mmCIF file of C-alpha atoms in Angstrom:
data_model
loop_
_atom_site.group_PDB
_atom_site.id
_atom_site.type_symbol
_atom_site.label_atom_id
_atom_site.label_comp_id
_atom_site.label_asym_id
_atom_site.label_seq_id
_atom_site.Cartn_x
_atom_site.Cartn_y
_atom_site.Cartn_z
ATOM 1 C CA UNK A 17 112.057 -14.974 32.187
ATOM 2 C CA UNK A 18 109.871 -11.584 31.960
ATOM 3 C CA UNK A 19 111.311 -8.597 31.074
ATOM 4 C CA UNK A 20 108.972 -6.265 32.685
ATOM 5 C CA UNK A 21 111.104 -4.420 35.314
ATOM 6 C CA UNK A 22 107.596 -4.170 37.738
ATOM 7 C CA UNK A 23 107.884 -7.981 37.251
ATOM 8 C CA UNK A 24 111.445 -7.970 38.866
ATOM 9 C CA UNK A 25 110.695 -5.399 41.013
ATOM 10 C CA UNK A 26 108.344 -7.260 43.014
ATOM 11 C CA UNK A 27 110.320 -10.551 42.697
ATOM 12 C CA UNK A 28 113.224 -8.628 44.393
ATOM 13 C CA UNK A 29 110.608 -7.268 46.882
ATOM 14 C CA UNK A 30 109.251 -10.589 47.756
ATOM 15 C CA UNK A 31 113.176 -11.812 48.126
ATOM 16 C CA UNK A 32 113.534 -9.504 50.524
ATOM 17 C CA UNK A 33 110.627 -9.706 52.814
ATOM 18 C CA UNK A 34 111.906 -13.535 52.709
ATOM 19 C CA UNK A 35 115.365 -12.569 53.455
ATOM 20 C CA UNK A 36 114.248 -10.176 56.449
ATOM 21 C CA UNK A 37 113.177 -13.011 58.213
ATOM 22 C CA UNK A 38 116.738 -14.224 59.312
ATOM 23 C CA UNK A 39 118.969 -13.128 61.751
ATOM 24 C CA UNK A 40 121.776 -11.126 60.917
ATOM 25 C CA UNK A 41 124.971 -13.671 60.441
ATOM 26 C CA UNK A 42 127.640 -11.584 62.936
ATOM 27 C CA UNK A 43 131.320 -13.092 62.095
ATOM 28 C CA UNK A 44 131.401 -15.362 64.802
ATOM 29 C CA UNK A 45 128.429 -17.076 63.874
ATOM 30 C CA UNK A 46 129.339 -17.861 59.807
ATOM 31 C CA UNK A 47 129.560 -21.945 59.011
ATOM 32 C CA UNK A 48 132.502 -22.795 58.163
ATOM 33 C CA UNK A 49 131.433 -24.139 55.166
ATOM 34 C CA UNK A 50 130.149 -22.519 51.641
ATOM 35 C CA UNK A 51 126.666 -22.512 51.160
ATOM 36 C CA UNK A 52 124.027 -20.174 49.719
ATOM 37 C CA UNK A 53 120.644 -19.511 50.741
ATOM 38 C CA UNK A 54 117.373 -19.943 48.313
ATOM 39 C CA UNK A 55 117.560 -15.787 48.636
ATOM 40 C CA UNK A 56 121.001 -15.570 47.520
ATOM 41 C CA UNK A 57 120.830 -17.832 44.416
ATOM 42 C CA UNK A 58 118.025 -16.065 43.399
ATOM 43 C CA UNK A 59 120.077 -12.866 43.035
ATOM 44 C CA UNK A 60 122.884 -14.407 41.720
ATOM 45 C CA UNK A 61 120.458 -16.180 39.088
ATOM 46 C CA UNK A 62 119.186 -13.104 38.417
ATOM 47 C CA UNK A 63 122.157 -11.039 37.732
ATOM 48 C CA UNK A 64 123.930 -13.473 35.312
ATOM 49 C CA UNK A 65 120.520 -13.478 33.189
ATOM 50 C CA UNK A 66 120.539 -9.415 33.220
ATOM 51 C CA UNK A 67 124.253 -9.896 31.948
ATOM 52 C CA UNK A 68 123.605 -12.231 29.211
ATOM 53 C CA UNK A 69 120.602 -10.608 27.950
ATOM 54 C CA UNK A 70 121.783 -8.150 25.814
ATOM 55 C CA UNK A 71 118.127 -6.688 24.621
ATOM 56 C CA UNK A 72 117.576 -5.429 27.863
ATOM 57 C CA UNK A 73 117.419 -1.734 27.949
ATOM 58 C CA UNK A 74 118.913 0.928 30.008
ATOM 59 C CA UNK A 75 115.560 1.825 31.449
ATOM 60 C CA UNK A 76 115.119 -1.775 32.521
ATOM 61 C CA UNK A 77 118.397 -1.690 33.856
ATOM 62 C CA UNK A 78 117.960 1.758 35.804
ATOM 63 C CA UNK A 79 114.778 0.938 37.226
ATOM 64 C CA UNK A 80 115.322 -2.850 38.905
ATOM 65 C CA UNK A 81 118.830 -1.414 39.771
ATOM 66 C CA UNK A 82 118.213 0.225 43.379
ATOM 67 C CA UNK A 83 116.448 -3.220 44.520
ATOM 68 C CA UNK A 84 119.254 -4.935 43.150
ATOM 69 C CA UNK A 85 121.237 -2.960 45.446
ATOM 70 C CA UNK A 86 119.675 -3.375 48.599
ATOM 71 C CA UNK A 87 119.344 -7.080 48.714
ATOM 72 C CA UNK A 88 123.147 -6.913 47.894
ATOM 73 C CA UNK A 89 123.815 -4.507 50.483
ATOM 74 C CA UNK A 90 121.417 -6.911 52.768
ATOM 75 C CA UNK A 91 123.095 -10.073 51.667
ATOM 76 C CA UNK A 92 126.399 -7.728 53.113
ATOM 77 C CA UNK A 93 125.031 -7.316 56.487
ATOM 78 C CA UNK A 94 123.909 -11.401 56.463
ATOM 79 C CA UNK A 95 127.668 -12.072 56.544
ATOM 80 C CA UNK A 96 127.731 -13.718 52.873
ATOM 81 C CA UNK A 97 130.130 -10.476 52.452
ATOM 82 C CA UNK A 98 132.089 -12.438 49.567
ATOM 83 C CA UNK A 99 129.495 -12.982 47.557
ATOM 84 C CA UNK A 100 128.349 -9.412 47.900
ATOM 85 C CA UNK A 101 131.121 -7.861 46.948
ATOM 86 C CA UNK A 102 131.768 -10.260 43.645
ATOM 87 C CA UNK A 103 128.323 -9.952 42.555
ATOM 88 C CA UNK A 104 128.042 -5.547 43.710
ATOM 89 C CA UNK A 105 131.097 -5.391 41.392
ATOM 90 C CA UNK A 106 129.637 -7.266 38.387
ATOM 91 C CA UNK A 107 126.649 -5.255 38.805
ATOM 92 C CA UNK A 108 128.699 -1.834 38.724
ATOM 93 C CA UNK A 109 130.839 -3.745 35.719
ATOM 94 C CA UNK A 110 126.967 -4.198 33.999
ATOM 95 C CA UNK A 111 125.513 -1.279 34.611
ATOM 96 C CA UNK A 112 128.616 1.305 33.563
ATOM 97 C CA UNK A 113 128.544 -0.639 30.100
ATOM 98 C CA UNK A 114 125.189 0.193 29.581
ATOM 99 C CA UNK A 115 126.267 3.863 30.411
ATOM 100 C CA UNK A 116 123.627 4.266 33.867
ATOM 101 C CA UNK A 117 126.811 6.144 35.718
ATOM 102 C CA UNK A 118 124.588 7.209 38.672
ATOM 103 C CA UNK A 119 123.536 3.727 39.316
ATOM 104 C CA UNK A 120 127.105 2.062 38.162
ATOM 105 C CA UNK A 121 128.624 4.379 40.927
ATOM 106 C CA UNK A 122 126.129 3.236 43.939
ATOM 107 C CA UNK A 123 126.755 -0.638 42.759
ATOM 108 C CA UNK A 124 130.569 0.142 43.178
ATOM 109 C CA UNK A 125 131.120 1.984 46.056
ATOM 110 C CA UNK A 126 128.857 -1.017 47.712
ATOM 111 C CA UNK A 127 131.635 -3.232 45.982
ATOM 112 C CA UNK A 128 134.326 -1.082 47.367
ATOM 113 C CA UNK A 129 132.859 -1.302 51.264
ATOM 114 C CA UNK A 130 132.503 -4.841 50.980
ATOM 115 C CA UNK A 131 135.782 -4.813 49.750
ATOM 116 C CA UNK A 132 137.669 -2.686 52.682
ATOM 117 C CA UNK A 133 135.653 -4.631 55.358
ATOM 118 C CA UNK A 134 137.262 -7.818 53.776
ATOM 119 C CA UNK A 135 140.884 -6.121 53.528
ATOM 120 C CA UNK A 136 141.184 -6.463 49.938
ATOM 121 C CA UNK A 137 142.777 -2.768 49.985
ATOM 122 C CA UNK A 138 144.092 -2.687 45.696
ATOM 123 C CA UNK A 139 140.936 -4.039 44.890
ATOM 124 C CA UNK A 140 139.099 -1.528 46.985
ATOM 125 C CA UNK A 141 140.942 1.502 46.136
ATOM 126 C CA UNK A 142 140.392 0.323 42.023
ATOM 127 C CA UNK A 143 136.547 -0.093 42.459
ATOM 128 C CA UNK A 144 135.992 3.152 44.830
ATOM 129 C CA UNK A 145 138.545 5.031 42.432
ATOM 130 C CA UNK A 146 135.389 4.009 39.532
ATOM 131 C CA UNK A 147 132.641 5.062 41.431
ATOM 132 C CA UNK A 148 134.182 8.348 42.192
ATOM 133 C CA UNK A 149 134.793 8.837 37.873
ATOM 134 C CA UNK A 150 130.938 7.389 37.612
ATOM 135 C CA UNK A 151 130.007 9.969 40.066
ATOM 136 C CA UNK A 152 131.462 13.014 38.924
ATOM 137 C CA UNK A 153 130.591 12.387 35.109
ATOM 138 C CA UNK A 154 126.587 12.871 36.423
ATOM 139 C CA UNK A 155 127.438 16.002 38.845
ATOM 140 C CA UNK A 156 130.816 16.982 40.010
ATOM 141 C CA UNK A 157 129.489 17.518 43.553
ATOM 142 C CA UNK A 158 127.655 14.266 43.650
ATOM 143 C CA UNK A 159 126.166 13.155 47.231
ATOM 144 C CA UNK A 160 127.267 9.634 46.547
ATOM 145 C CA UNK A 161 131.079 11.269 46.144
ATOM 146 C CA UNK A 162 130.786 11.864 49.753
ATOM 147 C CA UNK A 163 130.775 8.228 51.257
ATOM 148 C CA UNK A 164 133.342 7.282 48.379
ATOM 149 C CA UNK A 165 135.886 9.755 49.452
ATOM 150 C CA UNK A 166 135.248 8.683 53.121
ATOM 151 C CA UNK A 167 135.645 4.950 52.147
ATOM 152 C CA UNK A 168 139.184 5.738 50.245
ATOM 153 C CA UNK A 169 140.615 7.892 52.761
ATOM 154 C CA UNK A 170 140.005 4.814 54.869
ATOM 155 C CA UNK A 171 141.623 2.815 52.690
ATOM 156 C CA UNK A 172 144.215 5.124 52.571
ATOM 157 C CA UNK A 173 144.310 5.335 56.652
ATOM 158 C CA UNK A 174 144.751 1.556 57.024
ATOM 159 C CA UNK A 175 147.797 1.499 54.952
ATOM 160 C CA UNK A 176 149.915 4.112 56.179
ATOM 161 C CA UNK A 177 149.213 6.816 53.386
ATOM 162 C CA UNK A 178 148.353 9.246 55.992
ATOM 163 C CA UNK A 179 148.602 12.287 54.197
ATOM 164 C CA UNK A 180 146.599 11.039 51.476
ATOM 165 C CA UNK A 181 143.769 10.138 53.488
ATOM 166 C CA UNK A 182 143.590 13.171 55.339
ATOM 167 C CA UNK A 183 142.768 15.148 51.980
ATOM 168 C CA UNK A 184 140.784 12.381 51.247
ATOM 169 C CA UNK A 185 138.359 13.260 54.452
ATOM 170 C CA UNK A 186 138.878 16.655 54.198
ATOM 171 C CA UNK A 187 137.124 16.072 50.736
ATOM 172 C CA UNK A 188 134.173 14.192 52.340
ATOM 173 C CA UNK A 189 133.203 16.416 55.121
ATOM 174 C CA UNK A 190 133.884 19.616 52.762
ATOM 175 C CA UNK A 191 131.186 17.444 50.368
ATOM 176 C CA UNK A 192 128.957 16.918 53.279
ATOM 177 C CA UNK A 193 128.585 20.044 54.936
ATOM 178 C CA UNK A 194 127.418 21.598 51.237
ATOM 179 C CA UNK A 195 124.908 18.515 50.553
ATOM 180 C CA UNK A 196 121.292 19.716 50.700
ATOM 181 C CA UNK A 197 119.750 17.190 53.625
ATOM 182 C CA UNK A 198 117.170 16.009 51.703
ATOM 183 C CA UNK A 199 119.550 14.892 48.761
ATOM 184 C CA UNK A 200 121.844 13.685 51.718
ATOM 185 C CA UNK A 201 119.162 11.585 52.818
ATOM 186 C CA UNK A 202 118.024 10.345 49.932
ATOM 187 C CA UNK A 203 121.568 8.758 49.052
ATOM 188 C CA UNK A 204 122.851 7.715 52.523
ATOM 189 C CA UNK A 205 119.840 7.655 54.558
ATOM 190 C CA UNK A 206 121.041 8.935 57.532
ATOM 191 C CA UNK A 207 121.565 12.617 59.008
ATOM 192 C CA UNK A 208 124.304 15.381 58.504
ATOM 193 C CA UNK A 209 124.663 15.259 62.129
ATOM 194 C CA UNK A 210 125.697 11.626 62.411
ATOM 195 C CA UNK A 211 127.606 11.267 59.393
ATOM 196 C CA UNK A 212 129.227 14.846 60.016
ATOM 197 C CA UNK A 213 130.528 13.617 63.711
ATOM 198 C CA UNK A 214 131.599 10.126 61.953
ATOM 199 C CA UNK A 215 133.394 11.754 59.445
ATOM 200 C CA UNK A 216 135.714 14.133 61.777
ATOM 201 C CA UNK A 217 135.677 11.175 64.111
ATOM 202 C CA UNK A 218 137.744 9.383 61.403
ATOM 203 C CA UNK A 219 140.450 12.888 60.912
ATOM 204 C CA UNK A 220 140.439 12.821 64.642
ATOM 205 C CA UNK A 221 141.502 9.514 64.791
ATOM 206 C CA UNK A 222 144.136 10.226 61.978
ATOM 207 C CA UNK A 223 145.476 13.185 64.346
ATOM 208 C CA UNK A 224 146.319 10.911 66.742
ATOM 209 C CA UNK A 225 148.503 8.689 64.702
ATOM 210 C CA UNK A 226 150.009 11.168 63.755
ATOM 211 C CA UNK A 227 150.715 12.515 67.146
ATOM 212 C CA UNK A 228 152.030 9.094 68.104
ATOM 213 C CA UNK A 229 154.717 9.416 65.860
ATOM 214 C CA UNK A 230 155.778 12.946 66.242
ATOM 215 C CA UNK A 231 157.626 14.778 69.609
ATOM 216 C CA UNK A 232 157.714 17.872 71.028
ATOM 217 C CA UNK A 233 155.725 20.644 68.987
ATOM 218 C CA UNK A 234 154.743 18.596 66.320
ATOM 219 C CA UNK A 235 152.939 16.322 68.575
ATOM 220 C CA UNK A 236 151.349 19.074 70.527
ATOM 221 C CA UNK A 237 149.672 20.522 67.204
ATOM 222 C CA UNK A 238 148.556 17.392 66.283
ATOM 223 C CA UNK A 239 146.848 17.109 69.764
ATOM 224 C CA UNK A 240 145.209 20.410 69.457
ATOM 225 C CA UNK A 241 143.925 19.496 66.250
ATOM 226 C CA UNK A 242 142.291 16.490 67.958
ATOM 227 C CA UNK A 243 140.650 18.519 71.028
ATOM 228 C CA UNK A 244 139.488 21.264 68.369
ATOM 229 C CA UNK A 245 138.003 18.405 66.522
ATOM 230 C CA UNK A 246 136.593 16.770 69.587
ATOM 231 C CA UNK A 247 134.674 20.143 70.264
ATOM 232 C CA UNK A 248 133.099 19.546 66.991
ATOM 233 C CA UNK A 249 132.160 16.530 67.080
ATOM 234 C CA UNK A 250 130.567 17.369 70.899
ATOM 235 C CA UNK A 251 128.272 19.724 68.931
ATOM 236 C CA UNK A 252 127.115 16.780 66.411
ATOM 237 C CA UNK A 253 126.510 14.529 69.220
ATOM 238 C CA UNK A 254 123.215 15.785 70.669
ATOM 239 C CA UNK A 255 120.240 13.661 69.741
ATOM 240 C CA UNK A 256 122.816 11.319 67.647
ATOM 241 C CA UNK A 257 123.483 8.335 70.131
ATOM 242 C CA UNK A 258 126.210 6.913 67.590
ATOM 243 C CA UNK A 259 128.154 9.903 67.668
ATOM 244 C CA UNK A 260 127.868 10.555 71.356
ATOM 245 C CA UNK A 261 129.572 6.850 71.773
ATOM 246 C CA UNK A 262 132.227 7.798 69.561
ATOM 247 C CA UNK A 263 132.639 11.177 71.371
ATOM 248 C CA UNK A 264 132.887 9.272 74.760
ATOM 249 C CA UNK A 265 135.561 6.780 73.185
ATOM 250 C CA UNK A 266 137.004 10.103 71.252
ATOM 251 C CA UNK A 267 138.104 11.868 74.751
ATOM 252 C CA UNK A 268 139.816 8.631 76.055
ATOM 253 C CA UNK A 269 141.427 8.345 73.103
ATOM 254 C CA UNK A 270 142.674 11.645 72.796
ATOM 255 C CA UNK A 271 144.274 12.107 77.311
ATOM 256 C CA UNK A 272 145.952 8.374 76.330
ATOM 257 C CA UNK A 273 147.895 10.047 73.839
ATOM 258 C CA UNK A 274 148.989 13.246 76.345
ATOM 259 C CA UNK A 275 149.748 10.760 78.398
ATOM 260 C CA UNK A 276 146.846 10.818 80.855
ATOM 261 C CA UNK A 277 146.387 7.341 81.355
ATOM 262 C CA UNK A 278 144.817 7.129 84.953
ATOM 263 C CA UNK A 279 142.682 9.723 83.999
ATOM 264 C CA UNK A 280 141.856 7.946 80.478
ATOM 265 C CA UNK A 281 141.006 4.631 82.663
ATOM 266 C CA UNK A 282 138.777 6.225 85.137
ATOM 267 C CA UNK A 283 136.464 8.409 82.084
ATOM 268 C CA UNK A 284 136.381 5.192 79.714
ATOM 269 C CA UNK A 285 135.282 3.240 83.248
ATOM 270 C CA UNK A 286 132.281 5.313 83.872
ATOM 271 C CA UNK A 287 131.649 5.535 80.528
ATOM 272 C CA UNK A 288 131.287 1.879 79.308
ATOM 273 C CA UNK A 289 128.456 0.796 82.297
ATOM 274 C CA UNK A 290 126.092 3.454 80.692
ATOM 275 C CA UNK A 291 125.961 1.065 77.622
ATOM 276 C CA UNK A 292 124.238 -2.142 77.255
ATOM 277 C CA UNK A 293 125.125 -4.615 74.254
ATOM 278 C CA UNK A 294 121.457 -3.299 72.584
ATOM 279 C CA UNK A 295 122.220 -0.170 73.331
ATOM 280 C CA UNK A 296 122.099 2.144 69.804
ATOM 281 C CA UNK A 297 124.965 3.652 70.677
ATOM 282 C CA UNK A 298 126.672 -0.169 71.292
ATOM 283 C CA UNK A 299 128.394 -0.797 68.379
ATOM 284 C CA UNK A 300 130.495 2.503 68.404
ATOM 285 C CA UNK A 301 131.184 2.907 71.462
ATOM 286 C CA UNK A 302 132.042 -0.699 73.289
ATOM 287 C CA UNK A 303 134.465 -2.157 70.911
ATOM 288 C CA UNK A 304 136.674 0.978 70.793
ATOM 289 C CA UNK A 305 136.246 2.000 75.077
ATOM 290 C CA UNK A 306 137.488 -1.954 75.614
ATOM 291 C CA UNK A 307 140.828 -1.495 73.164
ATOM 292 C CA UNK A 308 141.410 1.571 74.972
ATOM 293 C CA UNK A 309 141.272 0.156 78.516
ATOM 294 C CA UNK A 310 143.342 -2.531 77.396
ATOM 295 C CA UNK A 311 145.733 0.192 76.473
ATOM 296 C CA UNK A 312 145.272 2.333 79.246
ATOM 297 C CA UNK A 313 145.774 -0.927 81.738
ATOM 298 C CA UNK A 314 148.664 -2.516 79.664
ATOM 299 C CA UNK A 315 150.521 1.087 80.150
ATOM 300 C CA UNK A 316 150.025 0.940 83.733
ATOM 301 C CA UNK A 317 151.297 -2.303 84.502
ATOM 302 C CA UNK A 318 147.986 -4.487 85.127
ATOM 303 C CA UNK A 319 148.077 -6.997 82.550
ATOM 304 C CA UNK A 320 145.210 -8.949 84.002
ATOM 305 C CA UNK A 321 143.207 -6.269 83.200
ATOM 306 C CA UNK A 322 144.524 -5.342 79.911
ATOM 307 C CA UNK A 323 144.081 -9.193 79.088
ATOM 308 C CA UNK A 324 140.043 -8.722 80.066
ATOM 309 C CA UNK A 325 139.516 -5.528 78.100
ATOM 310 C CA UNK A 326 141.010 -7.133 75.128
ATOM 311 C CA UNK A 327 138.718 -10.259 75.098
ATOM 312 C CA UNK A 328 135.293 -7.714 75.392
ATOM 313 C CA UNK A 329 137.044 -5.941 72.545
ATOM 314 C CA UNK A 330 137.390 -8.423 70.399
ATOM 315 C CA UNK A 331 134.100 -10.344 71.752
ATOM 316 C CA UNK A 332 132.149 -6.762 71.166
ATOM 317 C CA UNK A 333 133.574 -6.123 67.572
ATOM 318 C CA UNK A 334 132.697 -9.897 66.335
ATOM 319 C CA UNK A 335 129.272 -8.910 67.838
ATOM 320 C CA UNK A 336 128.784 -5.670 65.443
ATOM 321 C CA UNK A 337 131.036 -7.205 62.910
#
């Protein structure tokens, strides 16, 4: 095999171009069965020979890394999320050795997303927990630090370690709103405004548990936190389709937990018919408006309708899975 990185750089090219060609496997349409496509074995091919070749250098290594990455992160979004995440964390395992921390730390925090969207939370927290230490060993206020905070306080979220995560975002957005956009686009390729409203979507969203489980005053401040954040997040919504979704799903959200159901029912209603399932703003905002009329209805006594907002949920999320 060549060892001219240009070499592999257009083999990965030409992998991808072939891969672009399928549709995107959403959950509900992965076979049952384990098989690999001419695209994936080619990666996988390639990345045990980088491993066992030990006279490749870290320049090699450094430059055929990024394409590396994307086909991995594109072999994510296929559905062959598995696979991604046991061959993004042998690439971070490969590329650390050689000592290429920037690059070690992009291959791991892919590792780590793969890994919270399959619920393997130890693992997760381990492999984000490395790409952090890779990160700050090239610049203590790394860009890539701010998606790996994000994606632990996440982790952190989902298992009840609710203070924890909340320093954990607190950490992201403080990252974020200091990251020049150009680096910030660079490493995430997307805006400060949609990853800004994201990111307080996710502390709003913590707010609100924590309101759920508090009375009185406690629960009150926890509100007020969430409407102070909503405010924000109104500001981060113009021009940002995503974030205006979540905003929409954000206020619903936010009078179920005063207690404002009817009121919660009848904004989510005339919400959702503005979307259509191609809508850009889809995937944020019609799996989380359906869970919350299914709340909203279930607390009011119509169980029919609770029972239909719960299959769109679900029927919506496997779409955008």
């Amino acid at each position: 095999m060549s060892l001219n990185a240009r070499d592999w750089r257009r083999h990965f090219r030409a992998t991808l171009h072939r891969w672009r060609v399928y549709p995107l496997l959403r959950a509900m349409d992965r076979p049952a069965f384990d098989t690999y496509s001419d695209e994936s074995l080619t990666l996988q091919e390639a990345l045990s020979f980088f491993a066992s070749t030990p006279e490749l250098t870290p320049a090699f290594l450094k430059e055929i890394s990024p394409s590396l990455v994307r086909l991995l992160y594109r072999m994510f979004r296929m559905g062959d999320d598995v696979t991604a995440f046991l061959l993004a964390r042998a690439l971070g395992d490969l590329l650390e050795d050689r000592g290429l921390e920037e690059e070690a730390a992009s291959s791991l925090l892919l590792a780590g997303r793969c890994s919270r969207v399959l619920r393997f939370h130890t693992e997760g927290h381990f492999l984000l927990e490395r790409a952090r230490r890779c990160a700050q060993r090239v610049h203590p206020n790394h860009p890539l630090l701010i998606e790996t905070y994000n994606l632990l306080g996440l982790i952190c979220h989902f298992t009840g370690r609710l203070n924890e995560a909340e320093s954990l975002y607190n950490r992201s957005i403080d990252l974020l709103e200091r990251c020049p956009s150009q680096d910030l686009l660079h490493y995430t390729g997307r805006t400060q405004a949609r990853l800004h409203g994201m990111r307080l979507t996710n502390l709003l969203d913590l707010c609100l548990v924590k309101a759920r489980a508090q009375t009185g005053a406690l629960r009150a401040a926890e509100i007020a936190r969430a409407r102070n954040l909503q405010i924000q997040i109104g500001a981060d919504a113009a021009g940002e389709p995503m974030v205006l979704g979540l905003n929409e799903a954000n206020e619903g959200e936010i009078l179920l937990v005063e207690g404002r159901g009817e009121e919660a029912r009848e904004l989510l209603q005339g919400c959702i018919c503005h979307y259509s399932t191609d809508d850009p703003a889809a995937s944020h905002a019609l799996p989380p408006m359906h869970r919350l009329l299914a709340f909203a209805a279930a607390e009011l006594g119509d169980m029919g309708e609770a029972y239909t907002h719960c299959r769109e949920g679900l029927k919506h999320s496997l779409l955008y899975a």
